PDB file of C-alpha atoms in Angstrom:
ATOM      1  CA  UNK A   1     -90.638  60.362  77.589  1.00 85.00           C
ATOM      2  CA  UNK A   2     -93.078  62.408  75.473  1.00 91.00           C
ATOM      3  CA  UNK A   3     -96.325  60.475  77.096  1.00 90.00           C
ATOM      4  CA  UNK A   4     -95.149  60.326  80.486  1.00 93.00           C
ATOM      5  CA  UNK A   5     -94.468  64.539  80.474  1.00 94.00           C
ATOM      6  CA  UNK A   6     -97.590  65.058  79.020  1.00 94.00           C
ATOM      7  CA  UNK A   7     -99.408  62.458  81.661  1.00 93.00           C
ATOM      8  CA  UNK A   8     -97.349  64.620  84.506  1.00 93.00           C
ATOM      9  CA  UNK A   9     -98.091  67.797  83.357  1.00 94.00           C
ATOM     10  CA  UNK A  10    -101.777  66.712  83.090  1.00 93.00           C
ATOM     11  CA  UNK A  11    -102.048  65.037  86.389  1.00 93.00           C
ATOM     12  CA  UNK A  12    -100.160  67.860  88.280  1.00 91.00           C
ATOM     13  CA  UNK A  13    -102.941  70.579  86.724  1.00 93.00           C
ATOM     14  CA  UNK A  14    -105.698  68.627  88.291  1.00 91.00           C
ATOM     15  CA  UNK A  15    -103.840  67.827  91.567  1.00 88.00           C
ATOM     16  CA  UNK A  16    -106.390  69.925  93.937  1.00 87.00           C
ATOM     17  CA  UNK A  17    -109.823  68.895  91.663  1.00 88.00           C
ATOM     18  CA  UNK A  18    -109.454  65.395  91.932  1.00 89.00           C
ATOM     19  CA  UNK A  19    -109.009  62.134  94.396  1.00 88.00           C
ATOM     20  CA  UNK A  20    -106.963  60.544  92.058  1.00 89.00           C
ATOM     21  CA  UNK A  21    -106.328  59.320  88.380  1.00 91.00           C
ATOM     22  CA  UNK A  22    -107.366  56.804  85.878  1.00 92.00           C
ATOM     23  CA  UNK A  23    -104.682  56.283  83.503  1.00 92.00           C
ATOM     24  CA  UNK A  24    -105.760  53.343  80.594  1.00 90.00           C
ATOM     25  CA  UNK A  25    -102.791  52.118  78.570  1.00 87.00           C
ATOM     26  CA  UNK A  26     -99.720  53.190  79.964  1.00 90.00           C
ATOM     27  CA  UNK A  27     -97.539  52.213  81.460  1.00 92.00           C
ATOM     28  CA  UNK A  28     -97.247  49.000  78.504  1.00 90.00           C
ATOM     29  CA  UNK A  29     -93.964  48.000  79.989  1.00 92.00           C
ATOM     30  CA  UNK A  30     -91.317  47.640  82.832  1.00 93.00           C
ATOM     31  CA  UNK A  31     -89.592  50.483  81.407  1.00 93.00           C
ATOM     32  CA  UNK A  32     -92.476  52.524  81.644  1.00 93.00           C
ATOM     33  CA  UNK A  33     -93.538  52.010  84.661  1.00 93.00           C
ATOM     34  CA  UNK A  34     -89.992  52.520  86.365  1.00 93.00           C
ATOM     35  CA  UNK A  35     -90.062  55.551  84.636  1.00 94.00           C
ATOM     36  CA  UNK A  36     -93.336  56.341  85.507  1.00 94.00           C
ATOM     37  CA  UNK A  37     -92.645  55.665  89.199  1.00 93.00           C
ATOM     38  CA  UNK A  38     -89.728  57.661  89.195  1.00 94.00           C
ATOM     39  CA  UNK A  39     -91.124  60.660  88.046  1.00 92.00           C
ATOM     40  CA  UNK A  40     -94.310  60.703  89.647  1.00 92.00           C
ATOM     41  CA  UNK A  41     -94.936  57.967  91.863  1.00 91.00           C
ATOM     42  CA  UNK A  42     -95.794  54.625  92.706  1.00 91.00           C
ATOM     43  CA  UNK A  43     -99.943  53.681  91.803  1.00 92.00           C
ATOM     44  CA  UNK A  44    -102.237  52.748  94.790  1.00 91.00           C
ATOM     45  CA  UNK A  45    -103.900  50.693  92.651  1.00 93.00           C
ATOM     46  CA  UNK A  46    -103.280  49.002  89.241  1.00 93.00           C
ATOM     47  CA  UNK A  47    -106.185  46.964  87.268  1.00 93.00           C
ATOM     48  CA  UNK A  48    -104.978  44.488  84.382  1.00 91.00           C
ATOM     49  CA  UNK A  49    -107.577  43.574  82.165  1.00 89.00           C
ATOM     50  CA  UNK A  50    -107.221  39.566  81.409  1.00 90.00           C
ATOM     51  CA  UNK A  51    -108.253  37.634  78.858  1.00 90.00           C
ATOM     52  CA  UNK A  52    -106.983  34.740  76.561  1.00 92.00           C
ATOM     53  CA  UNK A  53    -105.147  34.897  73.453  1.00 91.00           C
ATOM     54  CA  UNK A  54    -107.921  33.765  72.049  1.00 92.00           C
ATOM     55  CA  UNK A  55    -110.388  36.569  72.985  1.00 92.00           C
ATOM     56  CA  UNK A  56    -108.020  39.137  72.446  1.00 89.00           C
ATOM     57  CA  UNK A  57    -106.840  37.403  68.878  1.00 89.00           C
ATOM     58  CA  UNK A  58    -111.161  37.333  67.893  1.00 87.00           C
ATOM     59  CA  UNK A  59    -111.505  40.807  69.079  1.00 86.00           C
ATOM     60  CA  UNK A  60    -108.657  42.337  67.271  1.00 83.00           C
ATOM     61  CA  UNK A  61    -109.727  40.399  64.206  1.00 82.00           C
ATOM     62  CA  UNK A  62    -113.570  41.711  64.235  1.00 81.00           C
ATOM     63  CA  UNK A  63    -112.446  45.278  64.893  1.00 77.00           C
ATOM     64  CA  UNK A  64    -110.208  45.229  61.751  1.00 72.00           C
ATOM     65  CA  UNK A  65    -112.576  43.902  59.860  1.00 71.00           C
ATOM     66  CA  UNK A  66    -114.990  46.360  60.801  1.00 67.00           C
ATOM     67  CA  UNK A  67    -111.980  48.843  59.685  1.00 64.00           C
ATOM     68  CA  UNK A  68    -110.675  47.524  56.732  1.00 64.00           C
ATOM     69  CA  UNK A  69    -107.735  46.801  58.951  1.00 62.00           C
ATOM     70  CA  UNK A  70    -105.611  44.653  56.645  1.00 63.00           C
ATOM     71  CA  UNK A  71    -104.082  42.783  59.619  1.00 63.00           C
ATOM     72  CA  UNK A  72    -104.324  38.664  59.026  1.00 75.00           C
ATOM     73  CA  UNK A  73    -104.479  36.288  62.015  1.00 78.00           C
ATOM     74  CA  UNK A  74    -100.554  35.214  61.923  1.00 81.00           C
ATOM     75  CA  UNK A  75     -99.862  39.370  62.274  1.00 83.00           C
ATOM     76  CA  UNK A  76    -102.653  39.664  65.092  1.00 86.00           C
ATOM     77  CA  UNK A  77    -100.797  36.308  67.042  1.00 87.00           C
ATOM     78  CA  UNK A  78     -97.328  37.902  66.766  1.00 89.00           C
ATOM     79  CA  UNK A  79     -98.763  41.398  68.088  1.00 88.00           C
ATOM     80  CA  UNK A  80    -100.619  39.509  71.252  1.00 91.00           C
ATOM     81  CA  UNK A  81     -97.122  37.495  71.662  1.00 93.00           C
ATOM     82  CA  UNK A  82     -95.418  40.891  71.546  1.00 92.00           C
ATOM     83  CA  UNK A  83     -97.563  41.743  74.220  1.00 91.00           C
ATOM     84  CA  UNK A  84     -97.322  39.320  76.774  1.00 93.00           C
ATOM     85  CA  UNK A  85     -93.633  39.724  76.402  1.00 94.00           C
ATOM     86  CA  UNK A  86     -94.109  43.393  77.489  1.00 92.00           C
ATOM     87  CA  UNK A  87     -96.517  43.038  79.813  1.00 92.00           C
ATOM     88  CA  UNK A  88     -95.775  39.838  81.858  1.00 94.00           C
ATOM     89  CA  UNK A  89     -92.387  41.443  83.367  1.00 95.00           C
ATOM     90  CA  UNK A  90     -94.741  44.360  84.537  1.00 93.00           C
ATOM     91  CA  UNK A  91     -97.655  42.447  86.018  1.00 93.00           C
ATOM     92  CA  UNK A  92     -95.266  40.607  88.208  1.00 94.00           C
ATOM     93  CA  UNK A  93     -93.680  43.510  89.178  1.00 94.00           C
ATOM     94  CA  UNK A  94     -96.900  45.337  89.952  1.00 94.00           C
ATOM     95  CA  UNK A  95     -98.051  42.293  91.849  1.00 93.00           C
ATOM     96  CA  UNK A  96     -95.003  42.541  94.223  1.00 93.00           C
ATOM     97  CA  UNK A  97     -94.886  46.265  94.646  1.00 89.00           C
ATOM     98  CA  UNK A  98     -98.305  47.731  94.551  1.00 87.00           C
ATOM     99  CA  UNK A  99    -102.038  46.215  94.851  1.00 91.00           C
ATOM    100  CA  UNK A 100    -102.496  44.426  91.091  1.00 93.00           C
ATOM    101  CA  UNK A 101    -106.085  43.607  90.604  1.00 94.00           C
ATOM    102  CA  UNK A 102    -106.583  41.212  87.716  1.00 93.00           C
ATOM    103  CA  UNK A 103    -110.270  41.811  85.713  1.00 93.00           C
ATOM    104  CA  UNK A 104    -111.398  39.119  84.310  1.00 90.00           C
TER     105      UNK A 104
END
């Protein structure tokens, strides 16, 4: 609830600067983007970024690395499951009720 005030309260300061908004992250589930949709409306347009486990798994692993992340690759393939769990209901939603254009 926090987020989505604080996106609202941004978005509604800009409302007369701007053509529209860029929003990268959020929603990261159904929930969300109900929520979202309730409160301040439906997107125009909404971009998924899509890529295979297997990109996402050797990304996450070189960027902790380059942290000192102590994540291992059984942690990094139950946080990309996690994911897919939360973000598979939304796609399809967003691909029946709104333009859903998938980046490859």
């Amino acid at each position: 609830g926090i987020v989505l005030e604080l996106l609202k309260e941004a978005m509604v300061s800009k409302l007369g600067d701007t053509k529209g908004f860029l929003i990268d992250g959020y929603p990261q589930d159904l929930k969300e983007a109900e929520e979202f949709e309730s409160k301040i409306g439906e997107p125009k347009l909404v971009f998924c970024l899509d890529c295979s486990a297997e990109t996402m798994s050797s990304r996450l692993l070189m960027s902790h690395q380059s942290s000192q992340h102590p994540d291992n690759t059984e942690t990094i393939k139950e946080e990309i499951e996690s994911y897919y769990q939360a973000s598979n209901p939304m796609i399809a939603y967003y691909e029946k009720t709104t333009q859903l254009c998938k980046v490859n």
